[in-house]
Short mmCIF file of C-alpha atoms and ligand atoms in Angstrom, two decimals:
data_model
loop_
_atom_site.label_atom_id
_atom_site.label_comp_id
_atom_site.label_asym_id
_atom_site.label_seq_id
_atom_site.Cartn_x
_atom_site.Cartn_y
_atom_site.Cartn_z
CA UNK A 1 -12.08 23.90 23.70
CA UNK A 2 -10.72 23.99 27.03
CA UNK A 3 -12.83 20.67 27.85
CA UNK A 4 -11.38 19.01 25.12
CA UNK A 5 -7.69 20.09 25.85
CA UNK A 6 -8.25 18.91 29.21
CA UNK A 7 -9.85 15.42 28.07
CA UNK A 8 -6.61 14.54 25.91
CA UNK A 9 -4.51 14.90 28.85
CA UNK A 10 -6.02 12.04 29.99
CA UNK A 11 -5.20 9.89 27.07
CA UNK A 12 -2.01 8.33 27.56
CA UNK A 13 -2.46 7.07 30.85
CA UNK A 14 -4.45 4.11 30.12
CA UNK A 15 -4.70 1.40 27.70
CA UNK A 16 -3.28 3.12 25.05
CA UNK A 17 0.07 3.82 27.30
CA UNK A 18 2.00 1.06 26.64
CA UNK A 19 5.05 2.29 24.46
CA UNK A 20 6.00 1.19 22.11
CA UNK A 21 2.25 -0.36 21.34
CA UNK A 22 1.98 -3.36 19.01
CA UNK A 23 -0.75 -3.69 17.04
CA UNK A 24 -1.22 -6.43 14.55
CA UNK A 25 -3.72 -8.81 13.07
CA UNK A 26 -5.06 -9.57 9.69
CA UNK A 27 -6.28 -6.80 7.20
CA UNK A 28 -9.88 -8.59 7.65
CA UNK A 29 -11.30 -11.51 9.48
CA UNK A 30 -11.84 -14.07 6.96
CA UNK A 31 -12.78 -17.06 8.83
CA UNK A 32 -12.98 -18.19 12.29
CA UNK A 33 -10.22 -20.30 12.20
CA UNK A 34 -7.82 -17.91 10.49
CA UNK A 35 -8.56 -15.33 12.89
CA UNK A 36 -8.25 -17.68 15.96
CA UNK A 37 -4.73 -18.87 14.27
CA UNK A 38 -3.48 -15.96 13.88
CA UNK A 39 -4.41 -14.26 17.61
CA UNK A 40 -2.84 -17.09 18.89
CA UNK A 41 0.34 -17.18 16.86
CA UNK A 42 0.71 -13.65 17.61
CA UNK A 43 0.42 -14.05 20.93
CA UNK A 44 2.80 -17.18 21.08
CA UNK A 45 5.52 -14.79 19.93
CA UNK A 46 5.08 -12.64 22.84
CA UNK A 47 5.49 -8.88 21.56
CA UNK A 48 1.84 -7.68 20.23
CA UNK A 49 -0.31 -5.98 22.57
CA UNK A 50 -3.41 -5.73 20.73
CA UNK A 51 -5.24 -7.67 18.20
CA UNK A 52 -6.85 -5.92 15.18
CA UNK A 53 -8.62 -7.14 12.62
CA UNK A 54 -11.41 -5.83 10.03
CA UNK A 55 -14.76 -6.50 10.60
CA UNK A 56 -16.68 -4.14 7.88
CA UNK A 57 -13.63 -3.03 5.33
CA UNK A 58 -14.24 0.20 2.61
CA UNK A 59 -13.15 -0.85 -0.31
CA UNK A 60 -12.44 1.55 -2.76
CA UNK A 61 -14.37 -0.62 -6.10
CA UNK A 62 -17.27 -2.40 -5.47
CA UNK A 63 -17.55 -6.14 -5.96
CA UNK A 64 -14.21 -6.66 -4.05
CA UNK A 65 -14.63 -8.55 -0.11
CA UNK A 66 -15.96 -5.99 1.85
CA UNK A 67 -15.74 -7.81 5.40
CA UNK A 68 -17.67 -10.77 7.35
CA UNK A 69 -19.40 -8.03 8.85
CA UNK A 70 -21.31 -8.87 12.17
CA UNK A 71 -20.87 -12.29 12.51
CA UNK A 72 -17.02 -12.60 13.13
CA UNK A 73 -17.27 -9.98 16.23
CA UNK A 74 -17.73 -13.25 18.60
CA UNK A 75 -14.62 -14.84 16.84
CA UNK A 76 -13.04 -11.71 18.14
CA UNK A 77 -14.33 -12.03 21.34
CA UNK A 78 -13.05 -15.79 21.68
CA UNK A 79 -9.51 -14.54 20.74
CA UNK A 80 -9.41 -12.52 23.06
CA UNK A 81 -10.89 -15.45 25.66
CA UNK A 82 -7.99 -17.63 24.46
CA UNK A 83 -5.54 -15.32 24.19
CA UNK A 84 -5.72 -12.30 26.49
CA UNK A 85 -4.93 -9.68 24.08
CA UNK A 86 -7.56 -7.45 23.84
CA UNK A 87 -9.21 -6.50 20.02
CA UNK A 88 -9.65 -3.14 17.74
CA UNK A 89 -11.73 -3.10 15.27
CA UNK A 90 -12.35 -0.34 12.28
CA UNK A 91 -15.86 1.79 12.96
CA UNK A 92 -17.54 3.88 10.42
CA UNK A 93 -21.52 4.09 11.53
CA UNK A 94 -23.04 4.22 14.64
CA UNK A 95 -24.43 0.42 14.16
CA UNK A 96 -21.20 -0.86 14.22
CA UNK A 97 -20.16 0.91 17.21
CA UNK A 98 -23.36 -0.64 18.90
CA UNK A 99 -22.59 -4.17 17.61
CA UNK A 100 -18.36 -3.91 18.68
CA UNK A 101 -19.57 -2.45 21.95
CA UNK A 102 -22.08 -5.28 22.52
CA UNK A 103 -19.28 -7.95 21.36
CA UNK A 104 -16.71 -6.27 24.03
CA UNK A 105 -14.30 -4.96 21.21
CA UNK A 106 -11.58 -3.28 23.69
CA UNK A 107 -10.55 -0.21 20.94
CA UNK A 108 -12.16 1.13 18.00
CA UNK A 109 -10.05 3.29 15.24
CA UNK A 110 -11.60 4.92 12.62
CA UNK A 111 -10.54 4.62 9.47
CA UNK A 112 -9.27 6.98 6.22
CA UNK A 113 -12.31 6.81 4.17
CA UNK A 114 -13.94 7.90 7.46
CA UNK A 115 -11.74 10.53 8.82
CA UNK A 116 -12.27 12.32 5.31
CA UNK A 117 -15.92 12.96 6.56
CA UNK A 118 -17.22 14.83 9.06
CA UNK A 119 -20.64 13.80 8.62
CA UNK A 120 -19.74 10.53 9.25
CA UNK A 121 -16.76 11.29 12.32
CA UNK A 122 -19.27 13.30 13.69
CA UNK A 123 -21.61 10.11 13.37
CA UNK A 124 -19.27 8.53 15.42
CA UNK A 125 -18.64 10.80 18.12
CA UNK A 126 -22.37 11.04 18.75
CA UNK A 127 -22.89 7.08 19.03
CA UNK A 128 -20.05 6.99 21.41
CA UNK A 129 -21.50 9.70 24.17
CA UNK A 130 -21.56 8.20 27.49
CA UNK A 131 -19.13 5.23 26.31
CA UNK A 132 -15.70 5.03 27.59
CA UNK A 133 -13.41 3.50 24.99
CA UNK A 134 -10.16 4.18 23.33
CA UNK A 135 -10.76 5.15 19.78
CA UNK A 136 -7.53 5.77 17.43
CA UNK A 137 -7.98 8.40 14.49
CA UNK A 138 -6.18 7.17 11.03
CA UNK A 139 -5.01 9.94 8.99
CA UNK A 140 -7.96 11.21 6.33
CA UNK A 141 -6.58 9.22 2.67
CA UNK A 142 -5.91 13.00 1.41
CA UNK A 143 -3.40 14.88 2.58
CA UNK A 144 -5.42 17.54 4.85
CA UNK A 145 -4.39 18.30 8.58
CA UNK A 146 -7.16 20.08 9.34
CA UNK A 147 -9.61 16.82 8.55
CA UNK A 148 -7.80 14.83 10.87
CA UNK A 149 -7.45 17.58 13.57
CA UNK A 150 -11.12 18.08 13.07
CA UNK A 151 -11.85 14.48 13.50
CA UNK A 152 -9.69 14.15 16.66
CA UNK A 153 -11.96 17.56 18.04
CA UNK A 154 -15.17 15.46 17.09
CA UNK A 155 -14.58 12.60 19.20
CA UNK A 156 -12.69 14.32 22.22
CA UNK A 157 -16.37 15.96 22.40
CA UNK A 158 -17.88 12.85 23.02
CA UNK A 159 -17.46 11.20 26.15
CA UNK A 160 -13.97 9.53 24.90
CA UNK A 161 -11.36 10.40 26.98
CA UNK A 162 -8.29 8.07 25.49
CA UNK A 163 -7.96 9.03 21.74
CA UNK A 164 -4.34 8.23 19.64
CA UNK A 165 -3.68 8.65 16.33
CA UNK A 166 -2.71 6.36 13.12
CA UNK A 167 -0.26 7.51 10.48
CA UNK A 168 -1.05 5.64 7.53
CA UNK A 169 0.26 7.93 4.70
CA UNK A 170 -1.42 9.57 1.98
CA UNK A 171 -2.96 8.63 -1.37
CA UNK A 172 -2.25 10.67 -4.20
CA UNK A 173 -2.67 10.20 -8.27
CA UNK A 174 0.31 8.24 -9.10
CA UNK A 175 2.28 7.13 -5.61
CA UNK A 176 4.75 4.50 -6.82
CA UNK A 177 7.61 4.05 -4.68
CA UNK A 178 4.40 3.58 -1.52
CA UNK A 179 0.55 2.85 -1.61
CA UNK A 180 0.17 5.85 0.14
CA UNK A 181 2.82 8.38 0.23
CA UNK A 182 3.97 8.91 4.13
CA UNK A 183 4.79 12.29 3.78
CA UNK A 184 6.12 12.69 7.16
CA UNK A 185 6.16 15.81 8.18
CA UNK A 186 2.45 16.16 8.40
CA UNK A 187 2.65 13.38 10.91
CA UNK A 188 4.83 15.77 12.34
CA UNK A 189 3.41 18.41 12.52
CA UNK A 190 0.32 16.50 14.23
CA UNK A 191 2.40 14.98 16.99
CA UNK A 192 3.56 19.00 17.36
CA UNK A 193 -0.29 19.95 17.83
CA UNK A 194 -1.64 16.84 19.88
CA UNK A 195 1.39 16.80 21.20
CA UNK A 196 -0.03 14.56 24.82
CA UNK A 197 -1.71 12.33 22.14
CA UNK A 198 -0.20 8.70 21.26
CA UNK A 199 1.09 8.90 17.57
CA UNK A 200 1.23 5.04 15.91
CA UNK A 201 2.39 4.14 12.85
CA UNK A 202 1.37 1.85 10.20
CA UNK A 203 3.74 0.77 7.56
CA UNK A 204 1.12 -1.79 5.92
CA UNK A 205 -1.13 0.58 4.44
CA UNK A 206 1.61 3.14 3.21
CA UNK A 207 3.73 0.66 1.47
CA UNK A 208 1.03 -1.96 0.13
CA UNK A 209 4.08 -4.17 -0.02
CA UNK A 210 5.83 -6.29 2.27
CA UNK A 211 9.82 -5.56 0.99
CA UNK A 212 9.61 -1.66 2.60
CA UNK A 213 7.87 -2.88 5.77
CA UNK A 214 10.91 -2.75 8.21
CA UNK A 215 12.39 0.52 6.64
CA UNK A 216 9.01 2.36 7.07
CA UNK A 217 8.80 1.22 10.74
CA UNK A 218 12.45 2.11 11.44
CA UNK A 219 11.55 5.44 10.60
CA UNK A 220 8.56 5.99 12.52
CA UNK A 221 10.59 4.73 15.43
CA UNK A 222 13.38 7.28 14.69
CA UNK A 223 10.54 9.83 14.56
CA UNK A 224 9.83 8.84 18.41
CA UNK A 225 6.34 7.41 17.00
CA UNK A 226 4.67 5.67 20.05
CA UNK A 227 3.83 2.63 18.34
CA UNK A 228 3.13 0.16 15.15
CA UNK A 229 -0.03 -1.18 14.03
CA UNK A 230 1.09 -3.98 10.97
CA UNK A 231 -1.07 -6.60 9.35
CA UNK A 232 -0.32 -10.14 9.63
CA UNK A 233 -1.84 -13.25 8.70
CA UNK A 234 -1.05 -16.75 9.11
CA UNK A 235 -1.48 -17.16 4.82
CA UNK A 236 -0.46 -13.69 3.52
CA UNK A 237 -1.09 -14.52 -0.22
CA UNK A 238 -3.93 -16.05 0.03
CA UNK A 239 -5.43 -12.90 2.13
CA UNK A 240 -9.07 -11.90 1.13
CA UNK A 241 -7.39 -8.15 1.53
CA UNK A 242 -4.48 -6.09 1.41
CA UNK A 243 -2.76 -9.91 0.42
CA UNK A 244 1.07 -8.51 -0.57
CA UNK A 245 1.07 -5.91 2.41
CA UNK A 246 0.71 -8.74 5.47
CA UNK A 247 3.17 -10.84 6.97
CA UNK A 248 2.83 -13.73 9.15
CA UNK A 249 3.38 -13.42 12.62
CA UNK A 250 6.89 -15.44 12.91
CA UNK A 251 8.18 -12.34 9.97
CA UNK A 252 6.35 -9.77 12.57
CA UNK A 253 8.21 -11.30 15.29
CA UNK A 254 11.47 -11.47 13.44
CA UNK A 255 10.87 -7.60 12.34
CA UNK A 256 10.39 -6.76 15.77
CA UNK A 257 13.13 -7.62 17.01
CA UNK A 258 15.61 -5.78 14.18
CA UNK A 259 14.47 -2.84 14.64
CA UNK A 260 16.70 -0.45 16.77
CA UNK A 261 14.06 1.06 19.26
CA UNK A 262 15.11 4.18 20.81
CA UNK A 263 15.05 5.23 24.40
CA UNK A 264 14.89 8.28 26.38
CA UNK A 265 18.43 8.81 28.17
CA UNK A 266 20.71 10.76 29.94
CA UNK A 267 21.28 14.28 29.54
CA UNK A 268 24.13 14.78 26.60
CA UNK A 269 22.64 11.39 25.12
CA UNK A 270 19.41 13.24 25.16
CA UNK A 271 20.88 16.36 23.37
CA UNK A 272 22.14 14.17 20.89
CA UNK A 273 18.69 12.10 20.29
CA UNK A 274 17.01 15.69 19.66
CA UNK A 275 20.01 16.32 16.97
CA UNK A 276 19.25 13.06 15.71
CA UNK A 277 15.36 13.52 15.63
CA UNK A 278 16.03 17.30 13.25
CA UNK A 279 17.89 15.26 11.09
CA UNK A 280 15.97 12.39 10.64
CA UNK A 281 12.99 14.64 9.76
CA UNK A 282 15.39 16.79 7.37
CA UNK A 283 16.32 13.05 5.94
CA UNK A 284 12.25 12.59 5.52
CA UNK A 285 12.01 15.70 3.63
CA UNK A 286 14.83 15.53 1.50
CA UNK A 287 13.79 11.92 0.79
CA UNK A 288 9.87 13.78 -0.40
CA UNK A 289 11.45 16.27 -2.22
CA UNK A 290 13.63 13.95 -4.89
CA UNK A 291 10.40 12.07 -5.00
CA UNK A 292 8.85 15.13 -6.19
CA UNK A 293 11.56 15.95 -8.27
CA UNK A 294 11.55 12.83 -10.26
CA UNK A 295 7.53 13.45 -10.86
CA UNK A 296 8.21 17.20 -12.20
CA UNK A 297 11.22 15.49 -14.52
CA UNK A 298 8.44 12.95 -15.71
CA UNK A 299 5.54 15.51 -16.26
CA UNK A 300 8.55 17.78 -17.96
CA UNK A 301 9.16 14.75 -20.65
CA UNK A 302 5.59 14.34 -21.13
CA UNK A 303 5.42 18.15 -22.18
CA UNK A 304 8.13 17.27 -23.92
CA UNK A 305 6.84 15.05 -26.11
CA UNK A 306 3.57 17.09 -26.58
CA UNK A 307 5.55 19.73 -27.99
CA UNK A 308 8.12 17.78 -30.28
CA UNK A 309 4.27 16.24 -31.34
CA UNK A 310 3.31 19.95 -32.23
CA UNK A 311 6.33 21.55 -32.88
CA UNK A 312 6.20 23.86 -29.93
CA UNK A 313 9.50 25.71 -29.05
CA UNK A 314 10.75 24.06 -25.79
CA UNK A 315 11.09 27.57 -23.96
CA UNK A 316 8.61 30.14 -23.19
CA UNK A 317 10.05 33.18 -21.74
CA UNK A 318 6.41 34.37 -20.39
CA UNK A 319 5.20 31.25 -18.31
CA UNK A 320 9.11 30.55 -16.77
CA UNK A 321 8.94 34.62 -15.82
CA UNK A 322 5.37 33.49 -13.97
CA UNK A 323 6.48 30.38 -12.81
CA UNK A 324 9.48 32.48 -10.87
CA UNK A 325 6.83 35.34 -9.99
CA UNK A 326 4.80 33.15 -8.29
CA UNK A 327 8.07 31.20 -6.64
CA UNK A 328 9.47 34.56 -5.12
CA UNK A 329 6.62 35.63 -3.61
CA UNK A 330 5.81 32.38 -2.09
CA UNK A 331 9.51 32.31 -0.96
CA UNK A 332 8.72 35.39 0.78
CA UNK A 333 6.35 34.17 3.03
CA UNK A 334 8.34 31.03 3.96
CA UNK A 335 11.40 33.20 4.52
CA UNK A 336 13.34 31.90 1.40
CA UNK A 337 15.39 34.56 -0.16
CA UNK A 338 15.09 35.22 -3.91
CA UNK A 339 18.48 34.39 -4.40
CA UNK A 340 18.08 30.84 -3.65
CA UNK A 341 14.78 30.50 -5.52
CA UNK A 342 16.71 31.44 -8.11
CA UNK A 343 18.96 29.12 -7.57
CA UNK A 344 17.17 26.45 -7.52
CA UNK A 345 14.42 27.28 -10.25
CA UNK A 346 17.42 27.64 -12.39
CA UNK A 347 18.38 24.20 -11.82
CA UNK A 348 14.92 22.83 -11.80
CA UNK A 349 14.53 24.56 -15.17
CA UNK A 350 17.88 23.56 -17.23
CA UNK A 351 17.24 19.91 -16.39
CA UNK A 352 13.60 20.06 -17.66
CA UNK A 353 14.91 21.71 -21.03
CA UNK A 354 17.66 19.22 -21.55
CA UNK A 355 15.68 16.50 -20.99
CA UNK A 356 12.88 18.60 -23.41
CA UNK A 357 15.85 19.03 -25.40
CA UNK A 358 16.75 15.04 -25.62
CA UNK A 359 13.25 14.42 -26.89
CA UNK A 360 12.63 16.92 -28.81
CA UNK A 361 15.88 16.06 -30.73
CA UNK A 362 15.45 11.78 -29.98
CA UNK A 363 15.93 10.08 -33.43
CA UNK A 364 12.53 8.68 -35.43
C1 LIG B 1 -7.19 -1.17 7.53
O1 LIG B 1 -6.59 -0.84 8.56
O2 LIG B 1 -7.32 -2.33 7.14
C2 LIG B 1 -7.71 -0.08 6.66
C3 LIG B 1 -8.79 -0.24 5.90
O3 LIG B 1 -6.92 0.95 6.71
P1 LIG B 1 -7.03 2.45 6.12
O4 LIG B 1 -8.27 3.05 6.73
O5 LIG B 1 -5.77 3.04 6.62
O6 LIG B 1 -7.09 2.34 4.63
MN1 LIG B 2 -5.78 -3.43 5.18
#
């Protein structure tokens, strides 16, 4: 343990220093000329420090592009001959490790469907002993810490000294307002544990849309992230992948340079940035919880309906005196006192039955 605490302290002194770090590039290399266009026009507009783009892609359904695979590694490499910015590419077996390390790839990251297994992070780790090369860890696609802490201990027990981490958000049945929900505070809460770690956002995969982009990025910035990784392409909608998330690099260029980047500053100014940081992450959660609210309302008119269906009464003393059971003790633990559960059950509760009520009592 102590060896690994001792290799992350090396981490953000080297490539992955640079703060904030840019990283952009299409969702997948498509052809050699789209990928050579679009290094180059993201190098013309002078911000991006890395180039990514996917070689081998996990697609969730079969039948959809699943990468050029092998052969567009030496289009990589000759981006990074024309341009100077040096390439990441997404790993998930020890092959493709040996075929970016033999094509010079300068960072690998591992992706969500990857981080979620240990067999295969642990895959990883062992085909990158003895190799010195930054690897960044995206968040597993579910919402478990412990995965992604697990998968950050597998590969600081390889040789890998420079390791960083990739927020990407969180899939979960029926996200609507993101792809993947970003649920911030367990980002949070890993930049608390890693805390000499690089933390980097990425707003393309948790809002799967381009409209949210900037707002999503604001935030991670506000949350003193360390950098962005966002997809860009010189053709967004005619992408092979991920088509309404990119942007083209001129729209990455214009979106770096509205948003507000923070600094580190004097004393009071300091004080004031730490004020600002508590509140932006009591923003975050307040933001998560009216999500969540407006799910329990839906899931409430769906019961609804069910019972107006089969003329159930809308209350039922015995599972609200659980549901309040359960909430107090739970309270307890998190050092909420039972007068505010109360409180707020209460509230939760009469808006469910009205809205029950409304149904049950809806004309036709
Ligand atoms: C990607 O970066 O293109 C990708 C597949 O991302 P994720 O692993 O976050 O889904
Ligand atoms: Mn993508």
């Amino acid at each position: 343990m102590q060896e690994i605490e001792q290799s992350m302290k090396l981490v953000t002194q080297q490539t992955l220093a640079k703060r904030p770090l840019i990283i952009s590039g299409p969702c997948s290399a498509e052809t050699e000329d789209q990928l050579l266009a679009t290094a180059q026009q993201l190098a013309a507009i002078g911000k991006v420090d890395m180039l990514r783009a996917g070689i081998w892609k996990p697609r969730t359904k079969p039948g959809m592009f699943e990468g050029v695979g092998v052969e567009a590694l030496p289009w990589l490499l000759q981006a990074k001959k024309i341009t100077g910015l040096p390439t990441a590419v997404e790993v998930a077996t020890a092959k493709q490790v040996q075929d970016a390390l033999f094509f010079e790839v300068d960072v690998l990251w591992v992706g969500a469907r990857t981080t979620v297994n240990p067999f295969s992070v642990q895959e990883l780790a062992d085909a990158l002993r003895g190799v010195e090369i930054p690897v960044l860890i995206k968040n597993p696609i579910n919402p478990d810490l412990e995965l992604w802490a697990g998968a950050v201990e597998r590969i600081a027990r390889s040789s890998i000294k420079q390791i960083g981490l990739i927020h990407r958000g969180f899939s979960s049945y029926g996200n609507t307002e993101y792809r993947n929900a970003p649920m911030w505070h367990l980002a949070i809460e890993m930049k608390r544990r890693f805390s000499n770690l690089i933390m980097i956002n990425d707003p393309s995969h948790i809002c799967g849309k381009r409209d949210s982009l900037m707002e999503v990025a604001q935030k991670a910035i506000d949350l003193d992230f360390d950098g962005l990784m966002i997809e860009s392409h010189i053709d967004p909608d005619n992408a092979w992948s991920d088509a309404q998330q990119q942007i083209t690099p001129l729209r990455l260029s214009e979106m770096l340079s509205s948003i507000k980047w923070r600094h580190e500053t004097a004393t009071e100014k300091e004080l004031i940035s730490v004020l600002e940081k508590f509140r932006e992450q009591i923003n975050h959660l307040d933001d998560e919880l009216i999500q969540l609210l407006g799910q329990r309302m839906k899931i409430a008119e769906k019961i609804g309906i069910f019972k107006k269906e089969n003329n159930v009464t809308i209350l039922q003393t015995n599972r609200w005196n659980q549901i309040l059971e359960k909430a107090y003790a739970k309270g307890e633990n998190l050092g909420l006192s039972k007068e505010f559960i109360t409180k707020y059950f209460d509230a939760v509760h009469m808006e469910s039955i009205n809205r029950q009520n409304n149904i049950m009592n809806a004309k036709g």
